[in-house]
Each structure stands twice: as C-alpha cells, then as structure tokens.
PDB file of C-alpha atoms and ligand atoms in Angstrom:
ATOM      1  CA  LYS F  18       0.011   0.014  -0.015  1.00 88.00           C
ATOM      2  CA  LEU F  19       1.264   3.408  -0.922  1.00 89.00           C
ATOM      3  CA  VAL F  20       0.935   5.001   2.482  1.00 90.00           C
ATOM      4  CA  GLU F  21       2.662   2.144   4.382  1.00 93.00           C
ATOM      5  CA  SER F  22       5.533   2.115   1.938  1.00 92.00           C
ATOM      6  CA  SER F  23       5.802   5.850   2.290  1.00 91.00           C
ATOM      7  CA  LYS F  24       5.943   5.581   6.071  1.00 93.00           C
ATOM      8  CA  ARG F  25       8.484   2.812   5.818  1.00 94.00           C
ATOM      9  CA  LEU F  26      10.713   4.666   3.348  1.00 92.00           C
ATOM     10  CA  ALA F  27      10.577   7.901   5.476  1.00 92.00           C
ATOM     11  CA  ALA F  28      11.410   5.913   8.581  1.00 94.00           C
ATOM     12  CA  TYR F  29      14.423   4.001   7.064  1.00 94.00           C
ATOM     13  CA  GLN F  30      15.744   7.271   5.545  1.00 91.00           C
ATOM     14  CA  ALA F  31      15.399   9.194   8.884  1.00 92.00           C
ATOM     15  CA  VAL F  32      17.212   6.416  10.800  1.00 95.00           C
ATOM     16  CA  LYS F  33      19.964   6.309   8.055  1.00 94.00           C
ATOM     17  CA  ASP F  34      20.470  10.090   8.161  1.00 91.00           C
ATOM     18  CA  TYR F  35      19.905  10.766  11.847  1.00 92.00           C
ATOM     19  CA  LEU F  36      20.815   7.728  13.956  1.00 96.00           C
ATOM     20  CA  VAL F  37      24.552   8.085  14.417  1.00 96.00           C
ATOM     21  CA  PRO F  38      26.081   4.719  15.562  1.00 96.00           C
ATOM     22  CA  THR F  39      27.899   6.352  18.405  1.00 97.00           C
ATOM     23  CA  TYR F  40      24.663   7.736  19.899  1.00 98.00           C
ATOM     24  CA  THR F  41      23.630   6.289  23.286  1.00 98.00           C
ATOM     25  CA  ARG F  42      20.224   7.715  24.156  1.00 98.00           C
ATOM     26  CA  ILE F  43      17.310   7.676  21.726  1.00 98.00           C
ATOM     27  CA  GLY F  44      13.653   8.826  22.209  1.00 97.00           C
ATOM     28  CA  ILE F  45      10.932   6.810  20.522  1.00 98.00           C
ATOM     29  CA  GLY F  46       7.579   8.290  19.829  1.00 98.00           C
ATOM     30  CA  SER F  47       4.140   6.756  19.389  1.00 97.00           C
ATOM     31  CA  GLY F  48       1.810   5.872  16.497  1.00 97.00           C
ATOM     32  CA  SER F  49       2.035   3.616  13.387  1.00 97.00           C
ATOM     33  CA  THR F  50       4.900   5.323  11.497  1.00 96.00           C
ATOM     34  CA  VAL F  51       7.286   5.061  14.440  1.00 97.00           C
ATOM     35  CA  VAL F  52       6.828   1.260  14.238  1.00 98.00           C
ATOM     36  CA  TYR F  53       8.908   1.416  11.130  1.00 97.00           C
ATOM     37  CA  VAL F  54      11.523   3.587  12.887  1.00 97.00           C
ATOM     38  CA  VAL F  55      12.082   0.877  15.456  1.00 98.00           C
ATOM     39  CA  GLU F  56      12.109  -1.759  12.738  1.00 98.00           C
ATOM     40  CA  ALA F  57      14.866   0.138  11.018  1.00 98.00           C
ATOM     41  CA  ILE F  58      16.827   0.588  14.154  1.00 98.00           C
ATOM     42  CA  ALA F  59      16.601  -3.092  15.160  1.00 98.00           C
ATOM     43  CA  ALA F  60      17.662  -3.977  11.633  1.00 98.00           C
ATOM     44  CA  LEU F  61      21.008  -2.368  12.355  1.00 98.00           C
ATOM     45  CA  GLY F  62      21.692  -5.409  14.704  1.00 97.00           C
ATOM     46  CA  PRO F  63      23.016  -5.572  18.294  1.00 97.00           C
ATOM     47  CA  GLY F  64      26.451  -4.658  17.094  1.00 97.00           C
ATOM     48  CA  VAL F  65      25.020  -1.117  16.817  1.00 97.00           C
ATOM     49  CA  THR F  66      22.024  -1.077  19.167  1.00 98.00           C
ATOM     50  CA  SER F  67      23.453  -2.853  22.236  1.00 97.00           C
ATOM     51  CA  GLY F  68      25.198   0.326  23.253  1.00 97.00           C
ATOM     52  CA  MET F  69      22.029   2.332  23.025  1.00 98.00           C
ATOM     53  CA  THR F  70      19.159   3.092  25.499  1.00 98.00           C
ATOM     54  CA  PHE F  71      15.677   3.904  24.209  1.00 98.00           C
ATOM     55  CA  TYR F  72      13.221   6.235  26.006  1.00 98.00           C
ATOM     56  CA  PRO F  73       9.477   5.685  25.352  1.00 98.00           C
ATOM     57  CA  THR F  74       6.644   8.134  25.078  1.00 98.00           C
ATOM     58  CA  GLY F  75       3.888   5.947  26.392  1.00 97.00           C
ATOM     59  CA  ALA F  76       2.597   2.407  26.703  1.00 97.00           C
ATOM     60  CA  GLN F  77       2.678   1.620  22.982  1.00 98.00           C
ATOM     61  CA  SER F  78       6.138   3.029  22.599  1.00 98.00           C
ATOM     62  CA  GLU F  79       7.393   0.965  25.523  1.00 98.00           C
ATOM     63  CA  GLU F  80       5.995  -2.281  23.965  1.00 98.00           C
ATOM     64  CA  LEU F  81       7.611  -1.361  20.638  1.00 98.00           C
ATOM     65  CA  ILE F  82      11.067  -0.963  22.225  1.00 98.00           C
ATOM     66  CA  GLU F  83      10.731  -4.168  24.308  1.00 98.00           C
ATOM     67  CA  ALA F  84       9.392  -6.248  21.447  1.00 98.00           C
ATOM     68  CA  ALA F  85      12.423  -5.159  19.326  1.00 98.00           C
ATOM     69  CA  GLY F  86      14.773  -6.361  22.151  1.00 98.00           C
ATOM     70  CA  LEU F  87      16.092  -2.873  22.602  1.00 98.00           C
ATOM     71  CA  THR F  88      17.182  -1.507  26.005  1.00 98.00           C
ATOM     72  CA  LEU F  89      14.259   0.383  27.624  1.00 98.00           C
ATOM     73  CA  GLN F  90      14.646   3.220  30.116  1.00 98.00           C
ATOM     74  CA  ALA F  91      12.076   5.745  31.445  1.00 98.00           C
ATOM     75  CA  ILE F  92      12.663   9.386  30.691  1.00 97.00           C
ATOM     76  CA  ASN F  93      12.687  10.261  34.406  1.00 97.00           C
ATOM     77  CA  LYS F  94      15.854   8.144  34.652  1.00 97.00           C
ATOM     78  CA  LEU F  95      17.654  10.524  32.284  1.00 96.00           C
ATOM     79  CA  PRO F  96      20.175  12.349  34.598  1.00 91.00           C
ATOM     80  CA  THR F  97      19.305  16.040  34.957  1.00 89.00           C
ATOM     81  CA  GLY F  98      21.385  18.229  32.707  1.00 91.00           C
ATOM     82  CA  GLN F  99      21.672  15.346  30.222  1.00 94.00           C
ATOM     83  CA  GLN F 100      19.841  15.210  26.887  1.00 94.00           C
ATOM     84  CA  LEU F 101      18.898  12.425  24.510  1.00 95.00           C
ATOM     85  CA  ASP F 102      21.026  12.344  21.336  1.00 95.00           C
ATOM     86  CA  VAL F 103      17.973  12.144  19.135  1.00 94.00           C
ATOM     87  CA  ALA F 104      14.171  11.514  19.299  1.00 95.00           C
ATOM     88  CA  PHE F 105      12.114  10.105  16.549  1.00 95.00           C
ATOM     89  CA  ASP F 106       8.318  10.628  16.462  1.00 95.00           C
ATOM     90  CA  GLY F 107       5.410  10.800  14.053  1.00 95.00           C
ATOM     91  CA  ALA F 108       2.926  13.680  13.488  1.00 94.00           C
ATOM     92  CA  ASP F 109      -0.619  14.261  12.387  1.00 96.00           C
ATOM     93  CA  GLU F 110       0.115  17.323  10.243  1.00 95.00           C
ATOM     94  CA  VAL F 111       3.270  19.292   9.320  1.00 91.00           C
ATOM     95  CA  ASP F 112       3.209  22.859   7.930  1.00 89.00           C
ATOM     96  CA  ASP F 113       5.594  24.808   5.747  1.00 85.00           C
ATOM     97  CA  ASP F 114       7.680  25.886   8.879  1.00 83.00           C
ATOM     98  CA  LEU F 115       7.700  22.373  10.223  1.00 85.00           C
ATOM     99  CA  ASN F 116       5.230  23.188  12.988  1.00 90.00           C
ATOM    100  CA  LEU F 117       3.433  20.063  13.928  1.00 93.00           C
ATOM    101  CA  ILE F 118       0.035  18.896  15.186  1.00 95.00           C
ATOM    102  CA  LYS F 119       0.552  15.869  17.335  1.00 96.00           C
ATOM    103  CA  GLY F 120      -1.644  13.862  19.586  1.00 97.00           C
ATOM    104  CA  GLY F 121      -3.710  11.773  17.203  1.00 97.00           C
ATOM    105  CA  GLY F 122      -2.555   8.873  19.329  1.00 97.00           C
ATOM    106  CA  ALA F 123      -3.246  10.616  22.610  1.00 97.00           C
ATOM    107  CA  CYS F 124       0.413  10.336  23.715  1.00 97.00           C
ATOM    108  CA  LEU F 125       1.329  14.055  23.199  1.00 96.00           C
ATOM    109  CA  TRP F 126       2.298  14.855  26.793  1.00 96.00           C
ATOM    110  CA  GLN F 127       5.135  12.353  27.074  1.00 96.00           C
ATOM    111  CA  GLU F 128       5.968  12.919  23.417  1.00 96.00           C
ATOM    112  CA  LYS F 129       6.665  16.563  24.093  1.00 93.00           C
ATOM    113  CA  ILE F 130       8.681  15.754  27.189  1.00 93.00           C
ATOM    114  CA  VAL F 131      10.888  13.355  25.199  1.00 94.00           C
ATOM    115  CA  ALA F 132      11.104  15.592  22.176  1.00 92.00           C
ATOM    116  CA  THR F 133      12.301  18.488  24.318  1.00 89.00           C
ATOM    117  CA  ALA F 134      14.816  16.316  26.102  1.00 91.00           C
ATOM    118  CA  ALA F 135      16.588  15.608  22.804  1.00 91.00           C
ATOM    119  CA  LYS F 136      19.344  17.530  20.873  1.00 89.00           C
ATOM    120  CA  HIS F 137      17.662  16.527  17.656  1.00 89.00           C
ATOM    121  CA  PHE F 138      13.964  15.947  17.091  1.00 90.00           C
ATOM    122  CA  VAL F 139      13.180  13.965  13.888  1.00 91.00           C
ATOM    123  CA  CYS F 140       9.623  13.907  12.797  1.00 92.00           C
ATOM    124  CA  VAL F 141       8.743  10.995  10.415  1.00 93.00           C
ATOM    125  CA  ALA F 142       5.666  11.357   8.413  1.00 91.00           C
ATOM    126  CA  ASP F 143       4.143  10.032   5.188  1.00 91.00           C
ATOM    127  CA  PHE F 144       3.166  12.333   2.321  1.00 89.00           C
ATOM    128  CA  ARG F 145      -0.425  12.755   3.700  1.00 92.00           C
ATOM    129  CA  LYS F 146       0.862  14.770   6.577  1.00 92.00           C
ATOM    130  CA  LEU F 147       2.510  17.646   4.775  1.00 90.00           C
ATOM    131  CA  SER F 148       0.099  20.653   4.587  1.00 92.00           C
ATOM    132  CA  PRO F 149       0.584  24.414   3.876  1.00 92.00           C
ATOM    133  CA  ARG F 150      -0.987  25.443   7.213  1.00 94.00           C
ATOM    134  CA  LEU F 151      -1.980  23.359  10.312  1.00 95.00           C
ATOM    135  CA  GLY F 152      -5.675  22.515  10.228  1.00 96.00           C
ATOM    136  CA  THR F 153      -5.813  22.343   6.410  1.00 96.00           C
ATOM    137  CA  SER F 154      -5.803  18.532   6.255  1.00 96.00           C
ATOM    138  CA  TRP F 155      -6.017  17.449   9.844  1.00 97.00           C
ATOM    139  CA  LYS F 156      -9.610  18.445  10.556  1.00 97.00           C
ATOM    140  CA  LYS F 157     -10.024  16.596  13.935  1.00 98.00           C
ATOM    141  CA  GLY F 158      -8.639  19.552  15.924  1.00 98.00           C
ATOM    142  CA  ILE F 159      -5.628  20.309  18.005  1.00 98.00           C
ATOM    143  CA  PRO F 160      -5.316  17.521  20.612  1.00 98.00           C
ATOM    144  CA  ILE F 161      -5.127  19.013  24.118  1.00 98.00           C
ATOM    145  CA  GLU F 162      -4.490  16.877  27.200  1.00 98.00           C
ATOM    146  CA  VAL F 163      -6.533  18.057  30.114  1.00 98.00           C
ATOM    147  CA  LEU F 164      -7.524  17.326  33.784  1.00 98.00           C
ATOM    148  CA  PRO F 165     -10.920  15.596  33.375  1.00 98.00           C
ATOM    149  CA  MET F 166     -12.633  17.787  36.045  1.00 98.00           C
ATOM    150  CA  ALA F 167     -11.583  20.944  34.193  1.00 98.00           C
ATOM    151  CA  ALA F 168     -12.821  19.711  30.759  1.00 98.00           C
ATOM    152  CA  PRO F 169     -16.124  21.711  30.780  1.00 98.00           C
ATOM    153  CA  ARG F 170     -14.345  25.015  31.501  1.00 98.00           C
ATOM    154  CA  VAL F 171     -11.654  24.267  28.942  1.00 98.00           C
ATOM    155  CA  LEU F 172     -14.353  23.544  26.326  1.00 98.00           C
ATOM    156  CA  ASP F 173     -15.970  26.993  27.136  1.00 98.00           C
ATOM    157  CA  GLU F 174     -12.700  28.826  26.769  1.00 97.00           C
ATOM    158  CA  LEU F 175     -11.948  27.105  23.483  1.00 97.00           C
ATOM    159  CA  LYS F 176     -15.346  28.095  22.038  1.00 96.00           C
ATOM    160  CA  ARG F 177     -14.643  31.704  23.217  1.00 95.00           C
ATOM    161  CA  MET F 178     -11.335  31.530  21.278  1.00 95.00           C
ATOM    162  CA  GLY F 179     -13.148  30.557  18.052  1.00 94.00           C
ATOM    163  CA  SER F 180     -12.589  26.792  18.182  1.00 96.00           C
ATOM    164  CA  LEU F 181     -15.246  25.131  15.900  1.00 91.00           C
ATOM    165  CA  ASN F 182     -17.023  22.397  17.991  1.00 96.00           C
ATOM    166  CA  PRO F 183     -14.274  21.343  20.400  1.00 98.00           C
ATOM    167  CA  ARG F 184     -15.068  18.020  22.165  1.00 98.00           C
ATOM    168  CA  VAL F 185     -13.691  15.493  24.616  1.00 98.00           C
ATOM    169  CA  ARG F 186     -12.346  12.517  22.633  1.00 98.00           C
ATOM    170  CA  PRO F 187     -14.647   9.631  23.163  1.00 97.00           C
ATOM    171  CA  GLY F 188     -13.564   6.103  24.093  1.00 95.00           C
ATOM    172  CA  LEU F 189     -13.133   3.376  21.528  1.00 91.00           C
ATOM    173  CA  PRO F 190     -15.587   0.497  21.245  1.00 91.00           C
ATOM    174  CA  GLY F 191     -15.324  -1.461  24.556  1.00 91.00           C
ATOM    175  CA  LYS F 192     -14.517   1.677  26.532  1.00 90.00           C
ATOM    176  CA  ALA F 193     -17.505   3.611  27.717  1.00 92.00           C
ATOM    177  CA  GLY F 194     -16.797   7.230  28.392  1.00 95.00           C
ATOM    178  CA  ALA F 195     -13.790   9.310  27.357  1.00 97.00           C
ATOM    179  CA  ILE F 196     -10.314   8.228  26.184  1.00 97.00           C
ATOM    180  CA  VAL F 197      -7.994   8.067  29.262  1.00 97.00           C
ATOM    181  CA  THR F 198      -4.349   8.767  28.390  1.00 98.00           C
ATOM    182  CA  ASP F 199      -1.289   6.939  29.803  1.00 97.00           C
ATOM    183  CA  ASN F 200      -1.219   9.772  32.363  1.00 97.00           C
ATOM    184  CA  GLY F 201      -4.827   9.367  33.506  1.00 98.00           C
ATOM    185  CA  MET F 202      -5.995  12.564  31.731  1.00 98.00           C
ATOM    186  CA  TRP F 203      -8.555  13.279  28.950  1.00 98.00           C
ATOM    187  CA  ILE F 204      -7.980  14.515  25.442  1.00 98.00           C
ATOM    188  CA  ILE F 205      -9.983  17.470  24.015  1.00 98.00           C
ATOM    189  CA  ASP F 206      -9.781  17.864  20.205  1.00 98.00           C
ATOM    190  CA  ALA F 207     -10.132  21.563  19.305  1.00 98.00           C
ATOM    191  CA  PRO F 208     -10.619  22.289  15.582  1.00 97.00           C
ATOM    192  CA  PHE F 209      -9.510  25.835  14.454  1.00 96.00           C
ATOM    193  CA  ALA F 210      -9.405  27.540  11.167  1.00 94.00           C
ATOM    194  CA  PRO F 211      -6.020  26.905   9.439  1.00 94.00           C
ATOM    195  CA  LEU F 212      -3.217  28.402  11.550  1.00 93.00           C
ATOM    196  CA  HIS F 213      -1.354  31.242  10.080  1.00 90.00           C
ATOM    197  CA  LEU F 214       2.469  31.624  10.104  1.00 86.00           C
ATOM    198  CA  PRO F 215       4.395  34.707  11.049  1.00 78.00           C
ATOM    199  CA  LYS F 216       5.117  35.280   7.385  1.00 81.00           C
ATOM    200  CA  ASP F 217       1.365  35.388   6.654  1.00 84.00           C
ATOM    201  CA  SER F 218       0.742  38.356   8.949  1.00 68.00           C
ATOM    202  CA  ALA F 219       3.102  40.317   6.728  1.00 62.00           C
ATOM    203  CA  SER F 220       0.210  40.184   4.252  1.00 54.00           C
ATOM    204  CA  GLY F 221      -1.968  42.008   6.745  1.00 52.00           C
ATOM    205  CA  VAL F 222      -3.965  38.927   7.616  1.00 51.00           C
ATOM    206  CA  GLN F 223      -5.476  39.347  11.035  1.00 50.00           C
ATOM    207  CA  ALA F 224      -4.056  36.583  13.269  1.00 53.00           C
ATOM    208  CA  GLY F 225      -4.468  35.860  16.917  1.00 54.00           C
ATOM    209  CA  ASN F 226      -7.592  37.942  16.867  1.00 54.00           C
ATOM    210  CA  GLU F 227     -10.313  36.512  19.097  1.00 54.00           C
ATOM    211  CA  ASP F 228     -12.997  38.230  16.987  1.00 56.00           C
ATOM    212  CA  ASN F 229     -12.418  36.278  13.803  1.00 73.00           C
ATOM    213  CA  GLY F 230     -11.078  33.062  15.354  1.00 80.00           C
ATOM    214  CA  VAL F 231      -8.092  33.154  13.035  1.00 87.00           C
ATOM    215  CA  TRP F 232      -4.877  32.466  14.864  1.00 92.00           C
ATOM    216  CA  GLN F 233      -1.123  32.478  14.285  1.00 89.00           C
ATOM    217  CA  VAL F 234       0.574  29.177  15.404  1.00 89.00           C
ATOM    218  CA  ASP F 235       2.649  30.635  18.201  1.00 86.00           C
ATOM    219  CA  ALA F 236      -0.025  33.079  19.484  1.00 89.00           C
ATOM    220  CA  LEU F 237      -2.528  30.166  19.716  1.00 92.00           C
ATOM    221  CA  ALA F 238      -0.087  27.843  21.436  1.00 91.00           C
ATOM    222  CA  ASP F 239       0.824  30.518  24.010  1.00 89.00           C
ATOM    223  CA  ARG F 240      -2.881  31.016  24.830  1.00 93.00           C
ATOM    224  CA  LEU F 241      -3.868  27.313  24.895  1.00 95.00           C
ATOM    225  CA  ILE F 242      -1.139  26.328  27.342  1.00 94.00           C
ATOM    226  CA  LYS F 243      -2.388  28.937  29.788  1.00 96.00           C
ATOM    227  CA  ILE F 244      -5.929  27.687  30.103  1.00 98.00           C
ATOM    228  CA  PRO F 245      -6.422  26.307  33.595  1.00 98.00           C
ATOM    229  CA  GLY F 246      -6.677  22.554  33.490  1.00 98.00           C
ATOM    230  CA  VAL F 247      -4.610  22.151  30.319  1.00 98.00           C
ATOM    231  CA  ALA F 248      -1.617  19.836  30.886  1.00 97.00           C
ATOM    232  CA  GLU F 249      -0.101  20.010  27.442  1.00 96.00           C
ATOM    233  CA  ILE F 250      -1.018  20.777  23.821  1.00 96.00           C
ATOM    234  CA  GLY F 251      -0.488  18.948  20.571  1.00 96.00           C
ATOM    235  CA  LEU F 252       1.166  21.812  18.824  1.00 94.00           C
ATOM    236  CA  PHE F 253       4.925  21.513  18.383  1.00 90.00           C
ATOM    237  CA  TYR F 254       5.765  24.868  17.003  1.00 77.00           C
ATOM    238  CA  GLY F 255       8.488  27.319  16.369  1.00 61.00           C
ATOM    239  CA  LYS F 256      10.214  29.484  13.784  1.00 48.00           C
ATOM    240  CA  ASN F 257      11.673  26.786  11.432  1.00 42.00           C
ATOM    241  CA  GLY F 258      11.818  24.328  14.121  1.00 46.00           C
ATOM    242  CA  LEU F 259      10.623  22.882  17.358  1.00 52.00           C
ATOM    243  CA  GLU F 260      10.495  25.867  19.714  1.00 46.00           C
ATOM    244  CA  VAL F 261       9.465  24.135  22.835  1.00 41.00           C
ATOM    245  CA  THR F 262       8.379  25.383  26.224  1.00 35.00           C
ATOM    246  CA  ALA F 263      12.065  25.307  27.180  1.00 35.00           C
ATOM    247  CA  GLY F 264      12.445  27.946  24.572  1.00 34.00           C
ATOM    248  CA  ALA F 265      15.344  26.154  22.966  1.00 39.00           C
ATOM    249  CA  GLN F 266      15.276  26.114  19.201  1.00 43.00           C
ATOM    250  CA  LYS F 267      15.515  22.543  18.072  1.00 51.00           C
ATOM    251  CA  PRO F 268      15.672  21.387  14.472  1.00 55.00           C
ATOM    252  CA  VAL F 269      12.575  19.552  13.438  1.00 59.00           C
ATOM    253  CA  VAL F 270      13.598  17.487  10.382  1.00 68.00           C
ATOM    254  CA  ALA F 271      10.590  16.186   8.664  1.00 69.00           C
ATOM    255  CA  TYR F 272      10.837  13.022   6.503  1.00 68.00           C
ATOM    256  CA  PHE F 273       8.099  12.210   4.154  1.00 66.00           C
TER     257      PHE F 273
HETATM  258  O1  DER Y 330      -0.019  11.035  18.516  1.00 79.77           O
HETATM  259  C1  DER Y 330       0.905  11.387  17.871  1.00 79.77           C
HETATM  260  O2  DER Y 330       1.362  12.586  17.852  1.00 79.77           O
HETATM  261  C2  DER Y 330       1.627  10.342  16.987  1.00 79.77           C
HETATM  262  O3  DER Y 330       2.878  10.658  16.642  1.00 79.77           O
HETATM  263  C3  DER Y 330       0.670  10.120  15.821  1.00 79.77           C
HETATM  264  O4  DER Y 330      -0.257  11.126  15.627  1.00 79.77           O
HETATM  265  C4  DER Y 330       1.227   9.880  14.501  1.00 79.77           C
HETATM  266  O5  DER Y 330       0.578   8.751  14.114  1.00 79.77           O
HETATM  267  P1  DER Y 330       0.786   7.904  12.862  1.00 79.77           P
HETATM  268  O6  DER Y 330       2.286   7.671  12.682  1.00 79.77           O
HETATM  269  O7  DER Y 330       0.101   6.655  13.123  1.00 79.77           O
HETATM  270  O8  DER Y 330       0.150   8.747  11.710  1.00 79.77           O
END
C-alpha cells in the first residue's frame, strides 16, 4: 500500500540520516509510523544497538522498544542536565515551517517531554501529513491533554477563542466514556481555522484575533497552554523548528 511504503521509506531514511552509531540515548515516539523507525533501528543489529538506550513516550512506545529487544529506560531516569542524542516521532500534520500537530494517538504529553529532552527531534511522516498550514488537512482539531474535572471549562474557553466544536475525545468500542491517556487525563480535540504563520501576517492577515477566530501558530499555542486545566497541547511549533516550552530552538527535520 502506498501509505505504508511511504511511512517505511521515510522511517528508514530518517534512521539512516539521523541515527549516528555512536549515539547512546534515543527517544521513541508513538503511532504507526514510528513502528517502522524501531524496525529500521533493530535491523542495524545488536552490534550497533546494544550500546543504546531507548526512551518511550507511552505504553505503545514501551511495547515497541521491548518487542524489538532494545534496551528500555524511562525518561525520568535521564540524569538532569543530560539530553537524548535524538528523538524520533510521528505527526498528524506538518506545515511549511515544520510546525506540527501531534496527539492523534493521545500520547502528546510524554511525546513533548521526550522531544524537548533531545538534541535533535526527527519527525517522520508520510506524504499525507504535509500541509501548507496546520488545520488544512488534519480536521479533527488540535489535541489538548486536560485534567478531566476541568474539561467543561476548557471547552467553554476554546469556544470563546473561536474553536469550531471542540469536544472530549470519546472512548473506542469497549471503553464507555472518554479516552484516558497513559497519564490518567482526557484529550480534548479543538478544531480551529487553518493556523497562520508569522510570514502570513506580513500580508496584513489578522491573526491571533479573538474576534475572527483566526490564529497564528505561536499566538494560539501561547494562549492554549495557559488555560487552567490544560496539561499539554499537541502543537509542536517554532520558527523553522521545534520551539518548545524550554524555549530552545531545536531542528525539526521532517521526513516524508
Ligand atoms: O499522537 C501522535 O502525535 C503520533 O505521533 C501520531 O499522531 C502519529 O501517528 P501515525 O504515525 O500513526 O500517523
């Protein structure tokens, strides 16, 4: 299938280009594309991987690492002041400036913690994910991890900010009620009109204006993270890279 082969190609190329054999600490994301990243890493053989430790971003990621026979370590065991050499993860949508929507797999909180712990963050995505502006193809909304008891008030604030029909992500068949994340939280998916980039505002487009509900990526991210009850947001954004809450510019290298 075209999509699967695109995911696989992107994953193998990303590992080839970005997994340096002398690296010792590697972050592994969540989702279906990262499955191929782990497959590509395992294919390097124990001669390369036995000296490496792999840090997961949730239950599925943990399982992937263990099933591949790779050394697993929790991110809280990374000594303070230390960084991962590289982290690989997928995305739901990538815009022209390599800003990302993440969280389709409800793992965004640990994903952002691991991504921001890495010197290099490599986003691996098939061709479907590349989009001119966030929200153009990914219509489900920006995933936001929230404290369940705060959900109603977060929904109200999102509506005030111009989100079009934000909602708590429902459980899958066999799970009555909301999806519960690996951290015991809920996910709210908040659709917005396509997010503008700083370069768009040069064209005089109103952005970050509550009246018209049209937002610029960084302005929206800065507002969302401050809503009481919000734990983390599925916007990995920055000027030409992953500008994270730590404020450090990190290269987001997207492979399609
Ligand atoms: O939840 C996430 O951010 C994941 O990385 C995910 O959205 C990517 O999923 P996919 O690789 O299955 O498309």
